[in-house]
């Protein structure tokens, strides 16, 4: 339970510390994460939520997370490519069609697909960071921290969600056990790594090496 | 099966950690490399500056020596012939006038030679050289100049003395050319391990901000020369305006690490 509470409250840390960047794109990510997790937690214990309602919450956050993350990557490493914007739009459209078709059933396969996209984006971003050398001091660069957060989050969960998709019925109890530890822990780590990202977001760096 | 799941997740996390570690390590190497390049560039610039200043001094020495040995000697020979011809009464007035002009030319050649390469500096030191410079400028009549040294003055090597001398020369030249001053005073004193020089004049001067603008901006070769020479001797300069409206220039030369 402690891990669950920490996971729900952990997005508040980057939200509060990065309050100067409130309203900006990156700030919305932890804020919405907190909003969804807290709402689900409260509603489950007060009015009670059925599977359909839970799936709506999770699918909503899933697609918003996808749009936020891919938009940020498009702005920083893909030079605001309009084809990428169209691809994001097409993915959102397809996802909405899927939701309509399956009564908004939450799909671990789709989540894994999104996580694999995040993985590719993070690896490409690290390559761009090393190759272009625009920012010498990585620890002061918000995008480095954001990239690390997404990479660790995606790499920790991609295999797990694929496993759930294929073997959930067989290993349900053990899956829940791993879920309660792995996913929540990775969520906490992701939000902690988002703290410097949100705090440093938008700051212009001077690339002068120290004396 | 769960064990494979856990192993798979651990492997993914290790890979991710490895990627992050590699990126951070690579970036540190880049920073180290950039710092090394910066250090080498600064070293090269210092060496170029030193070579440029040495070349300038060698050229001044050569010109001073030629002026003194060739032109000065020739003019002195002419004076001797004129003295011989003056013994005839009919040549006395014209020759007397010619001798006077010749004396002035010989003195001017000596002054130019002295300004280019102050022999007093090597023989008697900076204190005497500055006194001699003040004397020459005062005698020239363009501006009144005085010099005062407050002992004890710290001992300094010849290179540094010459650099300070050149800086003072350049500053005085600028005061004469641009400030419309009637009077300039030069003082020298020691503060611990530092040589201090103070120039004060009653003309139109510049402030420290204006000096920095001249040094950083285009042109202003003289100011850049002063700044370069100061850098080579680990010195500093400060331009100020007093409450009475006079302009002062303070030069500080640190005698350590040379």
CSV table of C-alpha atoms in Angstrom, one decimal:
chain,number,residue,atom,x,y,z
A,1,UNK,CA,0.0,0.0,0.0
A,2,UNK,CA,2.9,2.4,0.8
A,3,UNK,CA,4.2,1.9,-2.7
A,4,UNK,CA,0.8,2.7,-4.1
A,5,UNK,CA,0.5,5.9,-2.2
A,6,UNK,CA,4.0,6.9,-3.1
A,7,UNK,CA,3.3,6.2,-6.8
A,8,UNK,CA,0.1,8.2,-6.7
A,9,UNK,CA,1.7,11.2,-4.9
A,10,UNK,CA,5.1,11.1,-6.7
A,11,UNK,CA,3.9,13.2,-9.7
A,12,UNK,CA,3.3,16.0,-7.3
A,13,UNK,CA,7.0,16.5,-6.7
A,14,UNK,CA,7.8,17.6,-10.3
A,15,UNK,CA,4.5,19.5,-10.4
A,16,UNK,CA,5.4,21.6,-7.3
A,17,UNK,CA,9.1,22.0,-7.9
A,18,UNK,CA,8.5,23.0,-11.5
A,19,UNK,CA,5.7,25.4,-10.7
A,20,UNK,CA,7.4,28.1,-12.7
A,21,UNK,CA,6.8,26.1,-15.8
A,22,UNK,CA,3.1,25.5,-14.9
A,23,UNK,CA,1.0,25.4,-18.0
A,24,UNK,CA,3.9,24.3,-20.3
A,25,UNK,CA,3.8,21.0,-22.2
A,26,UNK,CA,6.2,19.0,-20.0
A,27,UNK,CA,4.5,20.2,-16.7
A,28,UNK,CA,1.2,18.7,-17.9
A,29,UNK,CA,2.6,15.2,-18.0
A,30,UNK,CA,3.1,14.6,-14.3
A,31,UNK,CA,0.1,16.8,-13.5
A,32,UNK,CA,-2.2,14.7,-15.6
A,33,UNK,CA,-0.6,11.5,-14.3
A,34,UNK,CA,-1.4,12.6,-10.7
A,35,UNK,CA,-4.9,13.6,-11.7
A,36,UNK,CA,-5.7,10.2,-13.2
A,37,UNK,CA,-4.1,8.1,-10.5
A,38,UNK,CA,-5.6,10.1,-7.7
A,39,UNK,CA,-9.1,10.1,-9.3
A,40,UNK,CA,-9.0,6.3,-9.9
A,41,UNK,CA,-7.8,5.7,-6.3
A,42,UNK,CA,-10.5,8.0,-4.8
A,43,UNK,CA,-13.3,6.9,-7.0
A,44,UNK,CA,-12.5,3.2,-6.5
A,45,UNK,CA,-12.8,3.5,-2.8
A,46,UNK,CA,-15.8,5.9,-2.7
A,47,UNK,CA,-18.3,5.2,-5.5
A,48,UNK,CA,-16.6,2.1,-6.9
A,49,UNK,CA,-15.5,1.8,-10.5
A,50,UNK,CA,-16.3,-1.0,-12.9
A,51,UNK,CA,-13.9,-2.4,-15.5
A,52,UNK,CA,-15.4,-0.2,-18.3
A,53,UNK,CA,-15.0,3.0,-16.3
A,54,UNK,CA,-11.5,2.1,-15.2
A,55,UNK,CA,-10.5,1.3,-18.8
A,56,UNK,CA,-11.8,4.8,-19.9
A,57,UNK,CA,-9.5,6.4,-17.3
A,58,UNK,CA,-6.5,4.4,-18.3
A,59,UNK,CA,-7.1,4.7,-22.0
A,60,UNK,CA,-7.5,8.4,-21.7
A,61,UNK,CA,-4.2,8.8,-19.9
A,62,UNK,CA,-2.6,6.4,-22.2
A,63,UNK,CA,-3.4,8.4,-25.3
A,64,UNK,CA,-2.7,11.8,-23.6
A,65,UNK,CA,0.7,10.4,-22.4
A,66,UNK,CA,1.4,9.3,-26.0
A,67,UNK,CA,0.6,12.7,-27.5
A,68,UNK,CA,2.6,14.6,-24.8
A,69,UNK,CA,5.7,12.4,-25.1
A,70,UNK,CA,5.8,12.2,-28.9
A,71,UNK,CA,5.1,16.0,-29.2
A,72,UNK,CA,8.0,16.8,-26.9
A,73,UNK,CA,10.3,14.5,-28.9
A,74,UNK,CA,9.0,16.0,-32.1
A,75,UNK,CA,9.8,19.5,-30.9
A,76,UNK,CA,13.3,18.7,-29.6
A,77,UNK,CA,14.9,16.0,-31.9
A,78,UNK,CA,12.6,15.8,-34.9
A,79,UNK,CA,12.5,19.5,-35.7
A,80,UNK,CA,8.7,19.8,-35.5
A,81,UNK,CA,8.3,17.5,-38.5
A,82,UNK,CA,4.8,17.8,-40.0
A,83,UNK,CA,4.8,14.2,-41.0
A,84,UNK,CA,5.4,13.2,-37.4
A,85,UNK,CA,2.5,15.4,-36.4
A,86,UNK,CA,0.4,13.7,-38.9
A,87,UNK,CA,1.5,10.3,-37.7
A,88,UNK,CA,0.6,11.3,-34.1
A,89,UNK,CA,-2.7,12.4,-35.3
A,90,UNK,CA,-3.3,9.2,-37.2
A,91,UNK,CA,-2.3,7.1,-34.2
A,92,UNK,CA,-4.8,9.1,-32.0
A,93,UNK,CA,-7.5,8.5,-34.7
A,94,UNK,CA,-6.8,4.8,-34.9
A,95,UNK,CA,-6.8,4.5,-31.1
A,96,UNK,CA,-10.2,6.2,-30.9
A,97,UNK,CA,-11.5,3.8,-33.5
A,98,UNK,CA,-10.1,0.9,-31.5
A,99,UNK,CA,-11.8,2.3,-28.3
A,100,UNK,CA,-15.1,2.6,-30.1
A,101,UNK,CA,-14.8,-0.9,-31.6
A,102,UNK,CA,-13.9,-2.6,-28.3
A,103,UNK,CA,-15.9,-0.5,-25.9
A,104,UNK,CA,-12.7,1.1,-24.6
A,105,UNK,CA,-11.1,-2.1,-23.5
A,106,UNK,CA,-7.6,-1.5,-22.2
A,107,UNK,CA,-5.0,-3.2,-24.3
A,108,UNK,CA,-1.6,-4.2,-22.9
A,109,UNK,CA,-0.4,-4.8,-26.4
A,110,UNK,CA,-1.2,-1.3,-27.5
A,111,UNK,CA,0.6,0.0,-24.4
A,112,UNK,CA,3.6,-2.1,-25.2
A,113,UNK,CA,3.6,-0.8,-28.7
A,114,UNK,CA,3.6,2.8,-27.3
A,115,UNK,CA,6.4,1.8,-24.9
A,116,UNK,CA,8.5,0.4,-27.8
A,117,UNK,CA,7.9,3.7,-29.7
A,118,UNK,CA,9.2,5.6,-26.6
A,119,UNK,CA,12.2,3.3,-26.4
A,120,UNK,CA,13.1,4.0,-30.0
A,121,UNK,CA,12.7,7.7,-29.5
A,122,UNK,CA,14.8,7.8,-26.4
A,123,UNK,CA,17.7,5.8,-28.1
A,124,UNK,CA,17.5,8.1,-31.1
A,125,UNK,CA,17.5,11.2,-28.8
A,126,UNK,CA,20.6,10.0,-27.0
A,127,UNK,CA,22.3,9.6,-30.4
A,128,UNK,CA,21.3,13.1,-31.3
A,129,UNK,CA,22.5,14.5,-28.0
A,130,UNK,CA,25.9,12.9,-28.5
A,131,UNK,CA,26.1,13.7,-32.2
A,132,UNK,CA,25.0,17.4,-32.2
A,133,UNK,CA,26.7,18.4,-29.0
A,134,UNK,CA,24.4,21.4,-28.6
A,135,UNK,CA,24.5,21.1,-24.8
A,136,UNK,CA,27.8,20.3,-23.1
A,137,UNK,CA,26.4,20.0,-19.6
A,138,UNK,CA,23.9,17.2,-19.6
A,139,UNK,CA,23.0,17.5,-15.9
A,140,UNK,CA,21.7,21.0,-16.7
A,141,UNK,CA,19.7,20.0,-19.8
A,142,UNK,CA,16.0,19.2,-19.1
A,143,UNK,CA,15.7,17.0,-22.1
A,144,UNK,CA,18.5,14.6,-20.9
A,145,UNK,CA,16.5,14.0,-17.6
A,146,UNK,CA,13.3,13.6,-19.5
A,147,UNK,CA,14.9,11.1,-21.9
A,148,UNK,CA,16.4,9.1,-19.0
A,149,UNK,CA,12.9,9.1,-17.2
A,150,UNK,CA,11.2,7.8,-20.3
A,151,UNK,CA,13.9,5.3,-21.2
A,152,UNK,CA,13.9,3.7,-17.7
A,153,UNK,CA,10.1,3.7,-17.6
A,154,UNK,CA,9.7,2.1,-21.0
A,155,UNK,CA,12.5,-0.5,-20.6
A,156,UNK,CA,11.2,-1.6,-17.2
A,157,UNK,CA,7.6,-2.1,-18.4
A,158,UNK,CA,7.7,-3.1,-22.0
A,159,UNK,CA,8.4,-6.8,-21.4
A,160,UNK,CA,6.1,-6.8,-18.4
A,161,UNK,CA,3.1,-5.5,-20.4
A,162,UNK,CA,3.8,-7.9,-23.2
A,163,UNK,CA,3.9,-10.7,-20.7
A,164,UNK,CA,0.6,-9.6,-19.2
A,165,UNK,CA,-0.9,-9.6,-22.7
A,166,UNK,CA,0.2,-13.2,-23.5
A,167,UNK,CA,0.2,-14.9,-20.1
A,168,UNK,CA,-2.1,-12.9,-17.7
A,169,UNK,CA,-4.7,-15.6,-17.5
A,170,UNK,CA,-2.1,-18.2,-16.6
A,171,UNK,CA,0.0,-16.3,-14.1
A,172,UNK,CA,-2.6,-13.8,-12.8
A,173,UNK,CA,-1.5,-13.9,-9.1
A,174,UNK,CA,2.1,-13.6,-9.8
A,175,UNK,CA,1.5,-10.9,-12.4
A,176,UNK,CA,-0.4,-8.9,-9.7
A,177,UNK,CA,2.6,-9.4,-7.4
A,178,UNK,CA,5.1,-8.1,-10.0
A,179,UNK,CA,2.7,-5.3,-11.0
A,180,UNK,CA,2.4,-4.0,-7.4
A,181,UNK,CA,6.2,-3.8,-7.2
A,182,UNK,CA,7.6,-3.2,-10.7
A,183,UNK,CA,5.1,-0.8,-12.3
A,184,UNK,CA,4.6,1.3,-9.2
A,185,UNK,CA,8.3,1.5,-8.5
A,186,UNK,CA,9.1,2.4,-12.1
A,187,UNK,CA,6.4,5.1,-12.0
A,188,UNK,CA,8.0,6.6,-8.9
A,189,UNK,CA,11.4,6.6,-10.4
A,190,UNK,CA,10.1,8.1,-13.6
A,191,UNK,CA,8.4,11.0,-11.7
A,192,UNK,CA,11.6,11.6,-9.6
A,193,UNK,CA,13.6,11.9,-12.8
A,194,UNK,CA,11.0,14.3,-14.2
A,195,UNK,CA,11.8,16.7,-11.3
A,196,UNK,CA,15.0,18.1,-12.8
A,197,UNK,CA,13.4,17.9,-16.3
A,198,UNK,CA,10.4,20.0,-15.3
A,199,UNK,CA,12.5,22.4,-13.2
A,200,UNK,CA,15.0,23.0,-16.0
A,201,UNK,CA,12.5,23.1,-18.8
A,202,UNK,CA,12.9,26.1,-21.0
A,203,UNK,CA,16.2,27.3,-19.5
A,204,UNK,CA,18.8,28.4,-22.0
A,205,UNK,CA,22.3,26.9,-21.3
A,206,UNK,CA,25.6,28.6,-21.9
A,207,UNK,CA,28.0,26.1,-23.4
A,208,UNK,CA,31.1,27.5,-21.8
A,209,UNK,CA,33.3,24.8,-20.2
A,210,UNK,CA,34.1,25.4,-16.5
A,211,UNK,CA,37.5,26.9,-15.6
B,1,UNK,CA,8.0,-18.3,-16.2
B,2,UNK,CA,7.9,-15.4,-13.8
B,3,UNK,CA,11.7,-15.8,-13.3
B,4,UNK,CA,12.2,-15.3,-17.0
B,5,UNK,CA,10.0,-12.2,-16.8
B,6,UNK,CA,12.0,-10.8,-13.9
B,7,UNK,CA,15.3,-11.7,-15.8
B,8,UNK,CA,14.0,-10.0,-18.9
B,9,UNK,CA,13.0,-6.9,-17.1
B,10,UNK,CA,16.4,-6.8,-15.3
B,11,UNK,CA,18.2,-7.2,-18.6
B,12,UNK,CA,16.2,-4.3,-20.1
B,13,UNK,CA,17.0,-2.1,-17.2
B,14,UNK,CA,20.7,-3.0,-17.4
B,15,UNK,CA,20.7,-2.1,-21.1
B,16,UNK,CA,18.9,1.2,-20.4
B,17,UNK,CA,21.4,1.9,-17.5
B,18,UNK,CA,24.3,1.0,-19.8
B,19,UNK,CA,23.0,3.5,-22.5
B,20,UNK,CA,22.7,6.3,-20.0
B,21,UNK,CA,26.1,5.5,-18.5
B,22,UNK,CA,27.7,5.5,-21.9
B,23,UNK,CA,26.1,8.9,-22.9
B,24,UNK,CA,27.2,10.5,-19.6
B,25,UNK,CA,30.8,9.1,-19.9
B,26,UNK,CA,31.1,10.2,-23.6
B,27,UNK,CA,29.9,13.7,-22.7
B,28,UNK,CA,32.5,14.0,-20.0
B,29,UNK,CA,35.1,13.0,-22.5
B,30,UNK,CA,33.9,15.7,-24.8
B,31,UNK,CA,34.0,18.3,-22.1
B,32,UNK,CA,37.5,17.3,-21.1
B,33,UNK,CA,38.6,17.4,-24.8
B,34,UNK,CA,37.0,20.9,-25.2
B,35,UNK,CA,38.9,22.2,-22.0
B,36,UNK,CA,42.1,20.8,-23.4
B,37,UNK,CA,41.6,22.6,-26.7
B,38,UNK,CA,40.8,25.8,-24.9
B,39,UNK,CA,43.9,25.5,-22.8
B,40,UNK,CA,46.1,24.9,-25.8
B,41,UNK,CA,44.5,27.8,-27.7
B,42,UNK,CA,45.2,30.2,-24.7
B,43,UNK,CA,48.8,28.9,-24.5
B,44,UNK,CA,49.3,29.5,-28.2
B,45,UNK,CA,47.8,33.0,-28.0
B,46,UNK,CA,50.2,33.8,-25.1
B,47,UNK,CA,53.1,32.5,-27.1
B,48,UNK,CA,52.1,34.5,-30.2
B,49,UNK,CA,51.7,37.6,-28.1
B,50,UNK,CA,55.1,37.1,-26.5
B,51,UNK,CA,56.7,36.6,-29.9
B,52,UNK,CA,54.9,39.7,-31.3
B,53,UNK,CA,56.2,41.8,-28.4
B,54,UNK,CA,59.7,40.5,-28.7
B,55,UNK,CA,59.7,41.1,-32.4
B,56,UNK,CA,58.5,44.7,-31.8
B,57,UNK,CA,61.4,45.3,-29.3
B,58,UNK,CA,64.0,43.8,-31.7
B,59,UNK,CA,62.8,46.1,-34.4
B,60,UNK,CA,62.9,49.1,-32.1
B,61,UNK,CA,66.4,48.2,-31.0
B,62,UNK,CA,67.5,48.0,-34.6
B,63,UNK,CA,66.0,51.3,-35.6
B,64,UNK,CA,67.4,53.0,-32.4
B,65,UNK,CA,70.8,51.6,-33.1
B,66,UNK,CA,70.8,52.7,-36.7
B,67,UNK,CA,69.5,56.2,-35.8
B,68,UNK,CA,72.2,56.6,-33.1
B,69,UNK,CA,75.1,55.0,-34.9
B,70,UNK,CA,74.4,56.1,-38.5
B,71,UNK,CA,72.3,59.2,-38.6
B,72,UNK,CA,73.6,60.6,-35.3
B,73,UNK,CA,77.2,60.0,-36.3
B,74,UNK,CA,76.7,61.6,-39.7
B,75,UNK,CA,75.1,64.6,-38.2
B,76,UNK,CA,77.9,65.0,-35.7
B,77,UNK,CA,80.4,64.8,-38.6
B,78,UNK,CA,78.6,67.6,-40.4
B,79,UNK,CA,78.7,69.7,-37.3
B,80,UNK,CA,82.4,69.2,-37.1
B,81,UNK,CA,82.9,70.4,-40.7
B,82,UNK,CA,80.7,73.4,-40.1
B,83,UNK,CA,82.7,74.3,-37.0
B,84,UNK,CA,85.9,74.2,-39.1
B,85,UNK,CA,84.3,76.4,-41.8
B,86,UNK,CA,82.9,78.9,-39.2
B,87,UNK,CA,86.5,80.0,-38.4
B,88,UNK,CA,86.3,82.2,-41.6
B,89,UNK,CA,84.6,85.5,-40.7
B,90,UNK,CA,82.4,85.7,-43.8
B,91,UNK,CA,80.8,82.3,-43.0
B,92,UNK,CA,80.1,83.0,-39.3
B,93,UNK,CA,76.4,84.0,-39.4
B,94,UNK,CA,75.1,81.4,-41.8
B,95,UNK,CA,77.2,78.7,-40.3
B,96,UNK,CA,76.2,79.7,-36.8
B,97,UNK,CA,72.5,79.3,-37.8
B,98,UNK,CA,73.2,76.0,-39.5
B,99,UNK,CA,75.0,74.7,-36.4
B,100,UNK,CA,72.1,75.6,-34.3
B,101,UNK,CA,69.7,73.7,-36.6
B,102,UNK,CA,72.1,70.8,-36.6
B,103,UNK,CA,72.3,70.8,-32.8
B,104,UNK,CA,68.5,70.6,-32.7
B,105,UNK,CA,68.5,67.7,-35.2
B,106,UNK,CA,71.2,65.8,-33.3
B,107,UNK,CA,69.2,66.2,-30.1
B,108,UNK,CA,66.0,65.1,-31.8
B,109,UNK,CA,67.7,62.0,-33.2
B,110,UNK,CA,69.0,61.2,-29.7
B,111,UNK,CA,65.5,61.7,-28.2
B,112,UNK,CA,63.9,59.4,-30.9
B,113,UNK,CA,66.6,56.8,-30.4
B,114,UNK,CA,66.1,57.1,-26.6
B,115,UNK,CA,62.3,56.7,-26.9
B,116,UNK,CA,62.7,53.7,-29.1
B,117,UNK,CA,65.2,51.9,-26.9
B,118,UNK,CA,65.8,53.5,-23.5
B,119,UNK,CA,69.4,52.7,-22.7
B,120,UNK,CA,68.9,54.1,-19.2
B,121,UNK,CA,66.4,51.3,-18.5
B,122,UNK,CA,68.9,48.5,-18.9
B,123,UNK,CA,71.7,50.3,-17.1
B,124,UNK,CA,69.9,52.2,-14.3
B,125,UNK,CA,66.4,50.6,-14.1
B,126,UNK,CA,62.8,51.6,-14.6
B,127,UNK,CA,62.8,54.4,-12.0
B,128,UNK,CA,65.6,56.4,-13.7
B,129,UNK,CA,64.2,55.5,-17.2
B,130,UNK,CA,60.8,57.0,-16.3
B,131,UNK,CA,62.5,60.1,-14.8
B,132,UNK,CA,64.5,60.5,-18.0
B,133,UNK,CA,61.3,60.0,-20.1
B,134,UNK,CA,59.5,62.7,-18.1
B,135,UNK,CA,62.5,65.0,-18.6
B,136,UNK,CA,62.5,64.5,-22.4
B,137,UNK,CA,58.8,65.1,-22.7
B,138,UNK,CA,58.9,68.2,-20.5
B,139,UNK,CA,61.8,69.5,-22.5
B,140,UNK,CA,60.0,69.0,-25.8
B,141,UNK,CA,57.6,71.7,-24.7
B,142,UNK,CA,54.3,70.1,-25.9
B,143,UNK,CA,53.1,69.2,-22.4
B,144,UNK,CA,54.5,69.8,-18.9
B,145,UNK,CA,55.5,66.6,-17.2
B,146,UNK,CA,56.8,65.7,-13.7
B,147,UNK,CA,57.9,62.4,-12.2
B,148,UNK,CA,58.1,61.3,-8.6
B,149,UNK,CA,59.2,58.0,-7.2
B,150,UNK,CA,58.4,57.0,-3.6
B,151,UNK,CA,61.0,54.5,-2.4
B,152,UNK,CA,61.4,51.7,-1.7
B,153,UNK,CA,60.5,50.4,-5.1
B,154,UNK,CA,60.4,46.6,-5.5
B,155,UNK,CA,63.0,44.9,-7.7
B,156,UNK,CA,61.8,43.7,-11.1
B,157,UNK,CA,63.3,41.8,-14.0
B,158,UNK,CA,64.2,43.7,-17.2
B,159,UNK,CA,61.4,42.3,-19.3
B,160,UNK,CA,58.8,43.5,-16.9
B,161,UNK,CA,60.5,46.9,-16.5
B,162,UNK,CA,60.5,47.3,-20.3
B,163,UNK,CA,56.9,46.3,-20.6
B,164,UNK,CA,55.8,48.8,-18.0
B,165,UNK,CA,57.9,51.5,-19.6
B,166,UNK,CA,56.2,50.8,-23.0
B,167,UNK,CA,52.8,51.0,-21.3
B,168,UNK,CA,53.6,54.4,-19.8
B,169,UNK,CA,55.0,55.6,-23.1
B,170,UNK,CA,51.8,54.6,-24.9
B,171,UNK,CA,49.6,56.2,-22.3
B,172,UNK,CA,51.6,59.4,-22.4
B,173,UNK,CA,51.5,59.5,-26.2
B,174,UNK,CA,47.7,59.1,-26.0
B,175,UNK,CA,47.4,61.9,-23.4
B,176,UNK,CA,49.5,64.2,-25.6
B,177,UNK,CA,47.5,63.3,-28.8
B,178,UNK,CA,43.9,63.1,-27.5
B,179,UNK,CA,43.4,64.8,-24.1
B,180,UNK,CA,44.5,68.4,-24.8
B,181,UNK,CA,46.1,68.3,-21.3
B,182,UNK,CA,48.5,71.0,-20.2
B,183,UNK,CA,50.1,68.9,-17.4
B,184,UNK,CA,50.7,65.3,-16.6
B,185,UNK,CA,52.3,63.9,-13.5
B,186,UNK,CA,53.7,60.4,-13.1
B,187,UNK,CA,54.3,58.7,-9.7
B,188,UNK,CA,55.8,55.3,-8.9
B,189,UNK,CA,55.6,53.5,-5.6
B,190,UNK,CA,55.7,50.0,-4.2
B,191,UNK,CA,53.0,48.1,-2.3
B,192,UNK,CA,54.3,44.8,-1.0
B,193,UNK,CA,55.2,42.7,-4.0
B,194,UNK,CA,53.6,45.1,-6.5
B,195,UNK,CA,54.8,48.0,-8.6
B,196,UNK,CA,52.3,50.8,-8.7
B,197,UNK,CA,52.2,53.6,-11.2
B,198,UNK,CA,49.9,56.6,-11.2
B,199,UNK,CA,49.4,59.0,-14.1
B,200,UNK,CA,47.3,62.1,-13.6
B,201,UNK,CA,46.5,64.8,-16.2
B,202,UNK,CA,44.2,67.8,-16.5
B,203,UNK,CA,42.9,67.1,-19.9
B,204,UNK,CA,40.0,65.0,-21.2
B,205,UNK,CA,40.4,61.3,-20.3
B,206,UNK,CA,38.5,58.1,-20.4
B,207,UNK,CA,36.8,55.9,-17.8
B,208,UNK,CA,37.4,52.2,-17.2
B,209,UNK,CA,34.2,51.3,-19.1
B,210,UNK,CA,35.4,53.3,-22.1
B,211,UNK,CA,38.8,51.6,-21.9
B,212,UNK,CA,37.1,48.1,-22.0
B,213,UNK,CA,35.0,49.2,-24.9
B,214,UNK,CA,38.1,50.3,-26.8
B,215,UNK,CA,39.9,47.0,-26.0
B,216,UNK,CA,36.9,44.8,-27.0
B,217,UNK,CA,35.8,46.8,-30.0
B,218,UNK,CA,37.4,47.2,-33.5
B,219,UNK,CA,40.4,49.5,-34.0
B,220,UNK,CA,42.1,51.1,-31.0
B,221,UNK,CA,45.4,49.4,-31.6
B,222,UNK,CA,47.1,51.4,-28.9
B,223,UNK,CA,44.6,50.4,-26.2
B,224,UNK,CA,44.8,46.7,-27.3
B,225,UNK,CA,48.6,47.0,-27.1
B,226,UNK,CA,48.3,48.2,-23.5
B,227,UNK,CA,45.9,45.5,-22.6
B,228,UNK,CA,48.1,42.8,-24.2
B,229,UNK,CA,51.2,44.0,-22.5
B,230,UNK,CA,49.4,44.1,-19.1
B,231,UNK,CA,48.2,40.5,-19.7
B,232,UNK,CA,51.8,39.4,-20.4
B,233,UNK,CA,53.0,40.7,-17.0
B,234,UNK,CA,49.9,39.8,-15.0
B,235,UNK,CA,49.1,43.5,-14.5
B,236,UNK,CA,46.0,45.6,-14.3
B,237,UNK,CA,45.0,49.1,-15.2
B,238,UNK,CA,42.2,51.4,-13.9
B,239,UNK,CA,41.0,54.6,-15.4
B,240,UNK,CA,39.3,57.0,-13.1
B,241,UNK,CA,38.1,60.6,-12.9
B,242,UNK,CA,38.7,62.4,-9.6
B,243,UNK,CA,36.3,64.7,-7.9
B,244,UNK,CA,38.3,67.7,-9.1
B,245,UNK,CA,37.7,66.7,-12.7
B,246,UNK,CA,41.2,65.4,-13.4
B,247,UNK,CA,41.7,62.0,-14.9
B,248,UNK,CA,44.0,59.4,-13.3
B,249,UNK,CA,45.3,56.0,-14.6
B,250,UNK,CA,46.6,53.4,-12.1
B,251,UNK,CA,48.8,50.6,-13.2
B,252,UNK,CA,49.5,47.6,-11.0
B,253,UNK,CA,52.2,45.1,-11.8
B,254,UNK,CA,52.3,41.9,-9.7
B,255,UNK,CA,55.8,40.7,-9.3
B,256,UNK,CA,55.0,37.1,-8.5
B,257,UNK,CA,55.0,34.2,-11.0
B,258,UNK,CA,57.3,35.8,-13.5
